[in-house]
Coordinates of N, CA and C in Angstrom, one line a residue:
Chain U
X18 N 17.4 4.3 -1.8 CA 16.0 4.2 -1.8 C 15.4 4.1 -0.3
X19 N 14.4 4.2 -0.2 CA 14.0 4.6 0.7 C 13.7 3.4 1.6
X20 N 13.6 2.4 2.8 CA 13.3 1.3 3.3 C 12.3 1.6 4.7
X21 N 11.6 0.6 4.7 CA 10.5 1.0 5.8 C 11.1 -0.7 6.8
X22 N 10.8 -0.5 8.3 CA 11.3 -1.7 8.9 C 10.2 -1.5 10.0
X23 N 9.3 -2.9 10.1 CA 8.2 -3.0 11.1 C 9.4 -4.6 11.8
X24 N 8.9 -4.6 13.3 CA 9.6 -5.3 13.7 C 8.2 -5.9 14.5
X25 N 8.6 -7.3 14.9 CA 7.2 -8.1 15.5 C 6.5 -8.2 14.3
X26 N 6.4 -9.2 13.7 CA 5.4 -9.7 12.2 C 4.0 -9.7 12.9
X27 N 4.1 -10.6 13.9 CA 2.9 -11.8 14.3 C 3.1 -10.9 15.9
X28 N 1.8 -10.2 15.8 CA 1.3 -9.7 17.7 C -0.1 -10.1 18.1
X29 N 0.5 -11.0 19.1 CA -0.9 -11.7 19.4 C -1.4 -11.1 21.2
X30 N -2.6 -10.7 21.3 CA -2.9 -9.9 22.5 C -4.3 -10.1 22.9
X31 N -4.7 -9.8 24.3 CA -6.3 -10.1 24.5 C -7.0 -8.8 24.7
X32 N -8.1 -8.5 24.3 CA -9.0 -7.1 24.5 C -8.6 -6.4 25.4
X33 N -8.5 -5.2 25.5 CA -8.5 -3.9 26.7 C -7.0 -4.5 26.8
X34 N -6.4 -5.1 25.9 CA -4.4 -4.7 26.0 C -4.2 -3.5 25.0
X35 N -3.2 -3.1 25.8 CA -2.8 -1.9 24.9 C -1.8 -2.1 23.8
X36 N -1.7 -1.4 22.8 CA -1.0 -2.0 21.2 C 0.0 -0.9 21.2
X37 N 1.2 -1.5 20.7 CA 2.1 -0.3 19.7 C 2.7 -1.0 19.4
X38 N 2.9 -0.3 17.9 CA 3.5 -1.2 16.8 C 4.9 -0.1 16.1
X39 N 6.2 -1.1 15.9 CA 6.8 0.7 15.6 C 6.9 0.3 14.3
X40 N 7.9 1.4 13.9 CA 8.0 1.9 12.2 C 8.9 2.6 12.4
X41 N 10.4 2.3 11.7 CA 11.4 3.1 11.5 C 11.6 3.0 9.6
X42 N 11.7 4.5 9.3 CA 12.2 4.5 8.2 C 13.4 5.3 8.2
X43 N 14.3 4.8 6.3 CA 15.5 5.1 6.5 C 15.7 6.3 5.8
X44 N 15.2 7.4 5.1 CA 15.4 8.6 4.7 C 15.3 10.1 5.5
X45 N 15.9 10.9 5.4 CA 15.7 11.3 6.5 C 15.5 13.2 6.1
X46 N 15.1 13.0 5.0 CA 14.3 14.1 4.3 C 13.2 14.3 4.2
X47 N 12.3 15.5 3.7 CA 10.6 15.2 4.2 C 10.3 14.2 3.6
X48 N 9.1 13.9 4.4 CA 8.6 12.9 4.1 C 7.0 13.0 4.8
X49 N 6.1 11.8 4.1 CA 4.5 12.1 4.3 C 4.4 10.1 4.8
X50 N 3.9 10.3 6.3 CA 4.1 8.9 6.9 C 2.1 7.8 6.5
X51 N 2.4 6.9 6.8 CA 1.0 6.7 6.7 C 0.9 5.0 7.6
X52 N -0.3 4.8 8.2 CA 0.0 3.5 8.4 C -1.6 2.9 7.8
X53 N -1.5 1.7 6.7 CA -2.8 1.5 6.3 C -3.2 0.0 7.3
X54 N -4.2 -0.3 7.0 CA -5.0 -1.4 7.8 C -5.4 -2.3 6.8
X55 N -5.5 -3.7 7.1 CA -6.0 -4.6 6.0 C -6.8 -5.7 7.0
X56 N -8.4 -5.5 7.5 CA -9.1 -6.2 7.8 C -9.0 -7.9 7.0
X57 N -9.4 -8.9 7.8 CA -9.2 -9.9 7.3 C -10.5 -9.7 5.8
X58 N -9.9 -10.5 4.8 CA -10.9 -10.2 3.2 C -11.2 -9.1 2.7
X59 N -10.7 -7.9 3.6 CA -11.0 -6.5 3.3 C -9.6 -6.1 2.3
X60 N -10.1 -5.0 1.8 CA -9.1 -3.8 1.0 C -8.5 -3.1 2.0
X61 N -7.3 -3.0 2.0 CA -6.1 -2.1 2.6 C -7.0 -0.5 2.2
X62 N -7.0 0.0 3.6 CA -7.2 1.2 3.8 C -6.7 2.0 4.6
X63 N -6.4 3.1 4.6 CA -6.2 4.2 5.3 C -6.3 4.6 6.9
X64 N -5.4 4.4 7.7 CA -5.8 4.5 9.3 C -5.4 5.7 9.5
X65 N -4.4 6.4 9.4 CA -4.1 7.4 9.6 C -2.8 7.8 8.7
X66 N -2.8 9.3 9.0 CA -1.0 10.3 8.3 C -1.0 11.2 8.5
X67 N 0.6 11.4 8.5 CA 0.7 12.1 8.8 C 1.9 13.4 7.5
X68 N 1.6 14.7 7.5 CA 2.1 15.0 6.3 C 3.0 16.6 7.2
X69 N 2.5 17.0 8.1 CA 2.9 18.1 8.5 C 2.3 18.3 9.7
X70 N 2.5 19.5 10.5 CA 2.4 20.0 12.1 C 2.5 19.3 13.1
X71 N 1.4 19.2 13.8 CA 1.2 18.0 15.0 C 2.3 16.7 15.0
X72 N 3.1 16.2 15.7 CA 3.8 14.9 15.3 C 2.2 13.8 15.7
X73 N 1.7 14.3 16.7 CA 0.9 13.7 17.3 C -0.1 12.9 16.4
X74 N -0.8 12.6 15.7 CA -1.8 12.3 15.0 C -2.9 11.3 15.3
X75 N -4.0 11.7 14.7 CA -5.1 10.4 15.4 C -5.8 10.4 14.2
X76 N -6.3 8.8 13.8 CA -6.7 8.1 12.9 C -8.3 7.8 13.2
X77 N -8.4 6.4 12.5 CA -10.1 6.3 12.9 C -10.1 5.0 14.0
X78 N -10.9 5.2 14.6 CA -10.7 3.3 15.6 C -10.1 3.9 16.6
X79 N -10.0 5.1 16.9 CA -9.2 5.1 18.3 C -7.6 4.9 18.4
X80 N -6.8 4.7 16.9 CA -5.8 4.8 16.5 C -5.3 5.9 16.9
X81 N -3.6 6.3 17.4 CA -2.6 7.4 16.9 C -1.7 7.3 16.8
X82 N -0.7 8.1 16.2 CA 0.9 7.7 16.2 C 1.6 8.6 16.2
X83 N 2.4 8.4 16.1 CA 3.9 9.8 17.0 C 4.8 9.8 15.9
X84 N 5.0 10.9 15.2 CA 6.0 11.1 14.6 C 7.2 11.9 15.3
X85 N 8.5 10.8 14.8 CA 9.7 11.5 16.1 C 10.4 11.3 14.9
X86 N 10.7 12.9 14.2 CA 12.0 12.8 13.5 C 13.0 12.6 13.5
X87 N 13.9 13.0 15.2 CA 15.1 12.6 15.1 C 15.4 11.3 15.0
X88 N 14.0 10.2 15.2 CA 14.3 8.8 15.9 C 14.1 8.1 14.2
X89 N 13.8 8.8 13.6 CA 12.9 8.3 11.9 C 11.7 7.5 12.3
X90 N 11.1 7.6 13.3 CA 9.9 6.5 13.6 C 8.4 7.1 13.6
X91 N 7.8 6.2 13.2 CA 6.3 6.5 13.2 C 5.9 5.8 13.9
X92 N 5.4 5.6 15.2 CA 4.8 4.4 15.9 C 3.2 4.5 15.7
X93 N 2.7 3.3 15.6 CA 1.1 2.9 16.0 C 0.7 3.0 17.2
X94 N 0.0 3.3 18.0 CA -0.8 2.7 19.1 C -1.9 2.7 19.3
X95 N -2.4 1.6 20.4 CA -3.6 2.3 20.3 C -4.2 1.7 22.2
X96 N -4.5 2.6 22.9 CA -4.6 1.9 24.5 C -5.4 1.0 24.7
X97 N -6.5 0.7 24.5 CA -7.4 -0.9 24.6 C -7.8 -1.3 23.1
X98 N -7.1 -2.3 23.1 CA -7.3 -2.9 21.7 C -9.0 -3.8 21.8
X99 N -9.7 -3.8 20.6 CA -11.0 -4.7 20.7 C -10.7 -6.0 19.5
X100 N -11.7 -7.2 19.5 CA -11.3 -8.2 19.0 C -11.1 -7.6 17.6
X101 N -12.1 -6.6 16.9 CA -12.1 -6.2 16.1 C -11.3 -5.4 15.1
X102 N -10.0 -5.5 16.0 CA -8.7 -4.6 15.8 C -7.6 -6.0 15.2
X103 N -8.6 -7.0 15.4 CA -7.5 -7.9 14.5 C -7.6 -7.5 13.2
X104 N -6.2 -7.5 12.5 CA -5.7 -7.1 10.9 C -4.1 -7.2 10.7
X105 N -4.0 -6.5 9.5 CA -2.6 -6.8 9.6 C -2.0 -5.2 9.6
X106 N -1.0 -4.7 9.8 CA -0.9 -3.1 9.5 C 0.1 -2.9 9.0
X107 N 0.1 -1.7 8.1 CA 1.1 -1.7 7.3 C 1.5 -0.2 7.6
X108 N 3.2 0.3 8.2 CA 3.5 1.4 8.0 C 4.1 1.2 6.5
X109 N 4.0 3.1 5.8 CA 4.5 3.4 4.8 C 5.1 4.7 4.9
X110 N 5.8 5.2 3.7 CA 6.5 5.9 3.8 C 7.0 6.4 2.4
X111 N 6.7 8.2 2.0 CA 7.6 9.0 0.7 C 7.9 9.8 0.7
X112 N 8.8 10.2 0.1 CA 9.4 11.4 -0.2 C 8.4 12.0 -1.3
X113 N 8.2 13.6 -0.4 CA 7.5 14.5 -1.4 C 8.3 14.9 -2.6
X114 N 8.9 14.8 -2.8 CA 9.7 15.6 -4.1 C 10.2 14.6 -4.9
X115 N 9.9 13.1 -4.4 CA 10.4 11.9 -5.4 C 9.5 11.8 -6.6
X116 N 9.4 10.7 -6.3 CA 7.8 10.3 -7.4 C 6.5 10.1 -6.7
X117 N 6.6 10.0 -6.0 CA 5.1 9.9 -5.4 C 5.2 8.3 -5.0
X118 N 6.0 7.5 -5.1 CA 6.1 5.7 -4.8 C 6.2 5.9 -3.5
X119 N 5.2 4.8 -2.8 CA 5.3 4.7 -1.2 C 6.3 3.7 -1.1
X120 N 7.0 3.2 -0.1 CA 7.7 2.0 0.6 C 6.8 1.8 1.7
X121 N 6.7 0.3 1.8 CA 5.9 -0.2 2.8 C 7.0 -0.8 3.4
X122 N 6.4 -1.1 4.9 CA 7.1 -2.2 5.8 C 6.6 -3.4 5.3
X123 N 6.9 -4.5 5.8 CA 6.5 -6.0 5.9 C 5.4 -6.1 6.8
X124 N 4.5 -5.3 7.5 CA 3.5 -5.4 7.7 C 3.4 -6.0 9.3
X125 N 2.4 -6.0 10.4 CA 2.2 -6.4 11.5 C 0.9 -7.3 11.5
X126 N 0.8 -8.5 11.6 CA -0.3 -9.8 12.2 C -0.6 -9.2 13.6
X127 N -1.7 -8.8 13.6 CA -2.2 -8.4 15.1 C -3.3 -9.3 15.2
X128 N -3.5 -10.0 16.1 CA -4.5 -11.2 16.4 C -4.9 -10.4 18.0
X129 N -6.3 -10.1 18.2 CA -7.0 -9.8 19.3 C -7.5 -11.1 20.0
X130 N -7.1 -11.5 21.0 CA -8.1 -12.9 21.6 C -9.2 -12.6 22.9
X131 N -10.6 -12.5 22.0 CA -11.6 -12.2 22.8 C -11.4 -12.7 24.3
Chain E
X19 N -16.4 9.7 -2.6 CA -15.3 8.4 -2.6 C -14.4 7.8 -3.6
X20 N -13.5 7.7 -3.6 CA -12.4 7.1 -4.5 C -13.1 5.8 -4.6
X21 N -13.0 5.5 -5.8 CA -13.1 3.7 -6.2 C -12.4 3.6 -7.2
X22 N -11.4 2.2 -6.4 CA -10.5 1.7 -7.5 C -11.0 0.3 -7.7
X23 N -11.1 0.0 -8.8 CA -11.8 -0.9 -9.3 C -10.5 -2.2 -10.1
X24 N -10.7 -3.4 -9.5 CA -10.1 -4.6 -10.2 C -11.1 -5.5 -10.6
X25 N -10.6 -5.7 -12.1 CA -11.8 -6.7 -12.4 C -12.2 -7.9 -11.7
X26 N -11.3 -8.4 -11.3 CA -11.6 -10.0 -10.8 C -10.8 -10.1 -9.7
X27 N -11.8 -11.1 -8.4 CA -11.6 -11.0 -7.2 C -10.6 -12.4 -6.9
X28 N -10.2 -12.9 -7.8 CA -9.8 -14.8 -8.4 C -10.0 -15.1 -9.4
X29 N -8.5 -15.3 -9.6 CA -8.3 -16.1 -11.0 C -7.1 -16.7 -10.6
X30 N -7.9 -18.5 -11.5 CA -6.5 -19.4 -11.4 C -6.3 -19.8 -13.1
X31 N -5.0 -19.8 -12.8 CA -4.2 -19.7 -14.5 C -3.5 -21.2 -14.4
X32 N -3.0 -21.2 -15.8 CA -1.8 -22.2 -16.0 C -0.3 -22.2 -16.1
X33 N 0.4 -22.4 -15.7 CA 1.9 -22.1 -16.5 C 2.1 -22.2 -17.5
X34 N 2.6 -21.0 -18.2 CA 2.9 -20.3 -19.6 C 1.5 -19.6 -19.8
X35 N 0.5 -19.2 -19.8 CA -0.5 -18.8 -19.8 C -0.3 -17.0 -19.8
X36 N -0.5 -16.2 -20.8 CA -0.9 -14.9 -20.6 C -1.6 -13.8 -19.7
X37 N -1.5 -13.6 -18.7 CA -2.6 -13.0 -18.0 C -2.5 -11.8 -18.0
X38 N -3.7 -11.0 -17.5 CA -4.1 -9.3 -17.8 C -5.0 -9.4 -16.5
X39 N -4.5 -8.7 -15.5 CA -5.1 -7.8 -14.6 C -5.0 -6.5 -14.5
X40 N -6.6 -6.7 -14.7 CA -7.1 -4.8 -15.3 C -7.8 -4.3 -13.8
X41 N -7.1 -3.2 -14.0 CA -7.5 -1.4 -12.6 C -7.9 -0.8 -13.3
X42 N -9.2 -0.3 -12.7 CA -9.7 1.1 -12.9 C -9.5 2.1 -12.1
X43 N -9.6 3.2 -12.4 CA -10.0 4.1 -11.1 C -10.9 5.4 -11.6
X44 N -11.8 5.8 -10.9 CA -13.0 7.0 -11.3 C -12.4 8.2 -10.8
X45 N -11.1 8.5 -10.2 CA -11.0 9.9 -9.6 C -10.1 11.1 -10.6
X46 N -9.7 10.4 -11.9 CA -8.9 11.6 -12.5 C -7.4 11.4 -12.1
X47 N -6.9 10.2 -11.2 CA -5.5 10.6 -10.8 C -4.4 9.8 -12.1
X48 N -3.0 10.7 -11.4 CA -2.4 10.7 -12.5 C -1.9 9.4 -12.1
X49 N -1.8 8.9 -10.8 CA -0.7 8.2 -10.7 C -0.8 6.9 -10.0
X50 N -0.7 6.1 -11.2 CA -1.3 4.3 -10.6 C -0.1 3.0 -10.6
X51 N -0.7 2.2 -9.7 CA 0.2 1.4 -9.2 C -0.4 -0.3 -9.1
X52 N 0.9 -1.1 -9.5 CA 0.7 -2.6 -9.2 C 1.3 -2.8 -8.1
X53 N 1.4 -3.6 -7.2 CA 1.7 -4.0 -6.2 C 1.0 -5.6 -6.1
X54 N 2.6 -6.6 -5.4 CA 2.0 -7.7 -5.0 C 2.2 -7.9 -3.6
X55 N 1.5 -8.6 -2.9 CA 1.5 -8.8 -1.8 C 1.3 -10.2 -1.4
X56 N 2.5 -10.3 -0.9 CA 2.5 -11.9 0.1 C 2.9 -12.1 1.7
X57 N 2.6 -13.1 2.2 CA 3.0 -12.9 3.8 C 4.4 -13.0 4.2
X58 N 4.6 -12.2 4.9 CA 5.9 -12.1 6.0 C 6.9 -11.1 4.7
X59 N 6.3 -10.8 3.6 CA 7.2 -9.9 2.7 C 6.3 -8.2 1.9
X60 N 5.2 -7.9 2.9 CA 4.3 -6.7 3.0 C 4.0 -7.1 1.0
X61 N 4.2 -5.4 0.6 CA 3.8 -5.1 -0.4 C 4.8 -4.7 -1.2
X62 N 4.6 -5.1 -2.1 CA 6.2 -4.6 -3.3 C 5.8 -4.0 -4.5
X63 N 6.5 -3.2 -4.5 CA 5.8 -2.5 -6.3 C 6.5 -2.7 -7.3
X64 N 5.4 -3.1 -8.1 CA 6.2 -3.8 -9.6 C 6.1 -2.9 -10.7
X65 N 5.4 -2.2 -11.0 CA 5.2 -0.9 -11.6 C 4.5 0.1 -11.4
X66 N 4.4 1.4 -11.6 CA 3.5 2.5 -11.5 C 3.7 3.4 -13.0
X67 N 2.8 3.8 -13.2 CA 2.4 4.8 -14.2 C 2.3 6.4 -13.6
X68 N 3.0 7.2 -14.0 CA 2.6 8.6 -13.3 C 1.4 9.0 -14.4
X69 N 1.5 8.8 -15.5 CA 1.1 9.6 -16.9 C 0.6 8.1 -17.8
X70 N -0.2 8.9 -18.5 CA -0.5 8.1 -20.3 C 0.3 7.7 -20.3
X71 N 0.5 6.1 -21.1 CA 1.4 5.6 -21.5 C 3.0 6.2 -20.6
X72 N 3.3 6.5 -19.8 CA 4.2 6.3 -19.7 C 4.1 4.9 -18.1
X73 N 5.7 5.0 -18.1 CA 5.9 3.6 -17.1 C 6.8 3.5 -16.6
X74 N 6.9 3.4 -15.0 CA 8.5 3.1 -14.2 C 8.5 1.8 -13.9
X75 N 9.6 1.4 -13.8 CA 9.8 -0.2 -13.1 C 9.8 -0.2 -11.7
X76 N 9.4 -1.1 -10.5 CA 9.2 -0.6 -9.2 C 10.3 -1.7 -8.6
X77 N 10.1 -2.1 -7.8 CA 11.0 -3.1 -7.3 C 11.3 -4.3 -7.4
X78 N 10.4 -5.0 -8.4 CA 10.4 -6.4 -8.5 C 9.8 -6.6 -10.1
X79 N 9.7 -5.7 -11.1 CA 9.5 -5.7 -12.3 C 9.7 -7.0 -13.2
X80 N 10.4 -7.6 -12.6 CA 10.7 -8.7 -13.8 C 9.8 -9.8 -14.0
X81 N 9.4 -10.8 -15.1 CA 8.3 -11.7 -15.2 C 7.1 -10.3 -15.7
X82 N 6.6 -9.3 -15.5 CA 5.7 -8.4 -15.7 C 6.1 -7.6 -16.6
X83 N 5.0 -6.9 -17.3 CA 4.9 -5.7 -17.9 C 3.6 -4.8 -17.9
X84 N 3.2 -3.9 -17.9 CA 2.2 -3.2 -18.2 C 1.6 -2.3 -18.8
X85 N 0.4 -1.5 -19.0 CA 0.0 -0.4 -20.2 C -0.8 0.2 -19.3
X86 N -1.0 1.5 -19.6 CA -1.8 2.4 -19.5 C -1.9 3.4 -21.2
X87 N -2.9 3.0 -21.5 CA -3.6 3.8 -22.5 C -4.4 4.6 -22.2
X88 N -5.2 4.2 -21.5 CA -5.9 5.7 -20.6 C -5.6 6.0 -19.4
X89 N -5.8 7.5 -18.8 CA -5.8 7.7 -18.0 C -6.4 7.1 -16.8
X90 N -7.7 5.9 -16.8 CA -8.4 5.2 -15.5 C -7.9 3.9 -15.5
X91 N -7.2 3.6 -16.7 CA -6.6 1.9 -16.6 C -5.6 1.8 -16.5
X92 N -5.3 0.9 -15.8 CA -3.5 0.5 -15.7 C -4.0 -1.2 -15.8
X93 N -3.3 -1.6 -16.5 CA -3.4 -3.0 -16.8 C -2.0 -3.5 -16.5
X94 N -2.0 -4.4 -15.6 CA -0.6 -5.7 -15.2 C -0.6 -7.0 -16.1
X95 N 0.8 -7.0 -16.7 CA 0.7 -8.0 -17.7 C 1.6 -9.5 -17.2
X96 N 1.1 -10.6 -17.1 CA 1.9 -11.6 -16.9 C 2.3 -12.4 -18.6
X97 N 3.4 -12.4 -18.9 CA 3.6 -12.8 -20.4 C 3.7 -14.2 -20.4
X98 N 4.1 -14.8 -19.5 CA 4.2 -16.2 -19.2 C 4.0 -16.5 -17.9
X99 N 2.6 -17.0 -17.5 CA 2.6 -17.1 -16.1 C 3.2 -18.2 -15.4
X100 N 4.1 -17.9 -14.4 CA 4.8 -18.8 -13.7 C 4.4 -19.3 -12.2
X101 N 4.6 -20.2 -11.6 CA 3.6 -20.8 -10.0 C 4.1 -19.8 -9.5
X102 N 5.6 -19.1 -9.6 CA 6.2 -18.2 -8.7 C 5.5 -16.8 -8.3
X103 N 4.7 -16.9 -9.4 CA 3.8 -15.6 -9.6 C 2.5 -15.5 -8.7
X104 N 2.3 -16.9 -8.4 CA 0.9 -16.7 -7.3 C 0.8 -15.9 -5.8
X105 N -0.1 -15.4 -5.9 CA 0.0 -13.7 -4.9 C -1.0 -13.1 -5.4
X106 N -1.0 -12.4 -4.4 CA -2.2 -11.5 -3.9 C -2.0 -10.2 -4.9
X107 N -2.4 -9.5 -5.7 CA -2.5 -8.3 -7.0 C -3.2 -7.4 -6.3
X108 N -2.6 -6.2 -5.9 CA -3.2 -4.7 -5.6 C -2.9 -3.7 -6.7
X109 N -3.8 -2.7 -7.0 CA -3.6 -2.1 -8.0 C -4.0 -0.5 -6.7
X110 N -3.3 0.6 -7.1 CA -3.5 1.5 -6.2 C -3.8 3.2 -6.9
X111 N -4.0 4.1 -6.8 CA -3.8 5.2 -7.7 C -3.7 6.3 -6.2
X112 N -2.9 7.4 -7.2 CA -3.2 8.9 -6.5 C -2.8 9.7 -7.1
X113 N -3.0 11.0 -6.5 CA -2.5 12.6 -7.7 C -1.6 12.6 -7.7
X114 N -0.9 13.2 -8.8 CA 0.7 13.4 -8.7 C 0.6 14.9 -7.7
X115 N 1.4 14.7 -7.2 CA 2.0 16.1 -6.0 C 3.1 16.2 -6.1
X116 N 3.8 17.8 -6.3 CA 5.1 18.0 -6.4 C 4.8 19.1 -5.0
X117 N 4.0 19.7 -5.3 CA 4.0 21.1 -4.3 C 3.8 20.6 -3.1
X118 N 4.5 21.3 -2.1 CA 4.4 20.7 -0.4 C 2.7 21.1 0.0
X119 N 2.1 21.8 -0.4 CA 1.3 22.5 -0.1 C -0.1 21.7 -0.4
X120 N 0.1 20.9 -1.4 CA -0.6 19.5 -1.8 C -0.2 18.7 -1.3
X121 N 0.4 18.4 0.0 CA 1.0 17.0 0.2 C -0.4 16.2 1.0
X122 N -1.4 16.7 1.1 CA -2.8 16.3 1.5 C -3.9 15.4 0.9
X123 N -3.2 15.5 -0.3 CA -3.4 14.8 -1.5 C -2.7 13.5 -2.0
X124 N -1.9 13.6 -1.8 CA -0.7 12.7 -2.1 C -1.0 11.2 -1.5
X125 N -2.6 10.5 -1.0 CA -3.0 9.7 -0.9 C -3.3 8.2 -1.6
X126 N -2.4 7.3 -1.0 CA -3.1 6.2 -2.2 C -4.2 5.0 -1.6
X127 N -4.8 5.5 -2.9 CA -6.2 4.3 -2.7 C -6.2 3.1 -3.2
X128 N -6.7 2.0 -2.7 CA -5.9 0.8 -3.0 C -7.4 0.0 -3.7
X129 N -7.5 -0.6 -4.3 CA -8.4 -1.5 -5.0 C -8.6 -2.8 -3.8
X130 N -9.8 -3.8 -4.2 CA -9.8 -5.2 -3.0 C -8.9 -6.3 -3.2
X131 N -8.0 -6.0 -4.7 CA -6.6 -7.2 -4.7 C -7.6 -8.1 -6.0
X132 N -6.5 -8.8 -6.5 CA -7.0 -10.0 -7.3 C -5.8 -10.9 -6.8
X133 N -6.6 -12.3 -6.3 CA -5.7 -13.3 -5.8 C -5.6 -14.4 -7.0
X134 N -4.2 -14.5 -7.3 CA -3.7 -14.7 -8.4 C -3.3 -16.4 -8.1
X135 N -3.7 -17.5 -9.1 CA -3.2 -18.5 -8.3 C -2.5 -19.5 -9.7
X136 N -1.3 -19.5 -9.9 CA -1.0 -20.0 -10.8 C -0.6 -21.6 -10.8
X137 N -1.2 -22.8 -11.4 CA -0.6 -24.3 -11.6 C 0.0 -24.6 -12.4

């Protein structure tokens, strides 16, 4: 089955620091990456994915992430973080030809300190 | 816009207590999902539905069950709710995609959670 591994739970940083967050997953067949956001009291949404061409990709917020197949990783970044970038993030990860079931990571605590 | 719809934003139960947390969703998709979520252990899926009435087990299935009789509901069943059970409840949907060519689609939308709090 397929496993997603976010490393650093809890990232704590001050405005205009720059963020990356990685994401290694363990299958190594296609696959459609995704990393969602979960605003504090908010619904987990959608920051970015990536499904095909570009490894490069850019989200909303000034978000982008790098897909490096040989490395299985999808990294987050993002160059000046604002307070408002505090959330928690979650990379995911599926196989097109499975079932359609994502695997998540355990998620990233990003705390911005004004 | 996708909206996925949970009925209740909080609910606190009893031990041994029946509970039903009901998803909707307005887009037509085939394919819906429970997920709980707690800290320092992301998101785990406890069942998904591709189809009507049908049902897979996800990774943590046990203590639960669920239905889908229609296509926009998926309902999460607790048959005896236990304290172990208290957590955060996401319900999620998307289209089923087999073709690479639709993999653009293959999006899941997540509902605002029901925070589950069992005594």
């Amino acid at each position: 089955a397929q496993s997603v591994s976010q490393h650093n739970h809890h990232v704590i940083l001050s405005e205009a620091a720059s963020l990356e967050l990685g994401c290694n997953y363990s299958y190594g067949g296609t696959v459609n990456l995704f990393w969602y956001v979960q605003y504090p009291g908010q619904h987990l949404q959608l920051l970015l994915k990536y499904f095909s061409g570009d490894p490069l990709v850019k989200g909303i917020k000034g978000f982008e992430a790098e897909f490096i197949k040989s490395k299985f990783s999808f990294n987050l970044r993002k160059p000046s973080v604002q307070w408002s970038d505090t959330a928690e993030y979650f990379c995911a990860v599926n196989s097109l030809y499975g079932n359609n079931r994502l695997a998540f990571g355990k998620g990233n605590q990003v705390v911005v300190i004004p | 816009d996708v909206k996925v719809t949970q009925s209740s934003r909080y609910l606190v139960k009893r031990t041994g207590e029946k509970v039903f947390l009901e998803c909707v969703q307005d887009m037509d998709h085939e394919n819906m999902f429970w997920y709980r979520q707690d800290p320092g252990l992301g998101l785990r899926l406890i069942y998904f539905s591709y189809d009507v009435k049908m049902k897979e087990k996800g990774d943590i299935p046990e203590g639960y069950s669920v239905s889908r009789e229609k296509k926009e509901r998926f309902s999460l069943i607790l048959e005896s709710a236990s304290t172990n059970q208290t957590s955060m409840y996401l319900c999620a949907s998307s289209l089923w995609v087999r073709d690479r060519g639709l993999a653009s689609k293959n999006i899941q939308y997540f509902g605002a959670g029901t925070r589950l709090s069992v005594l």
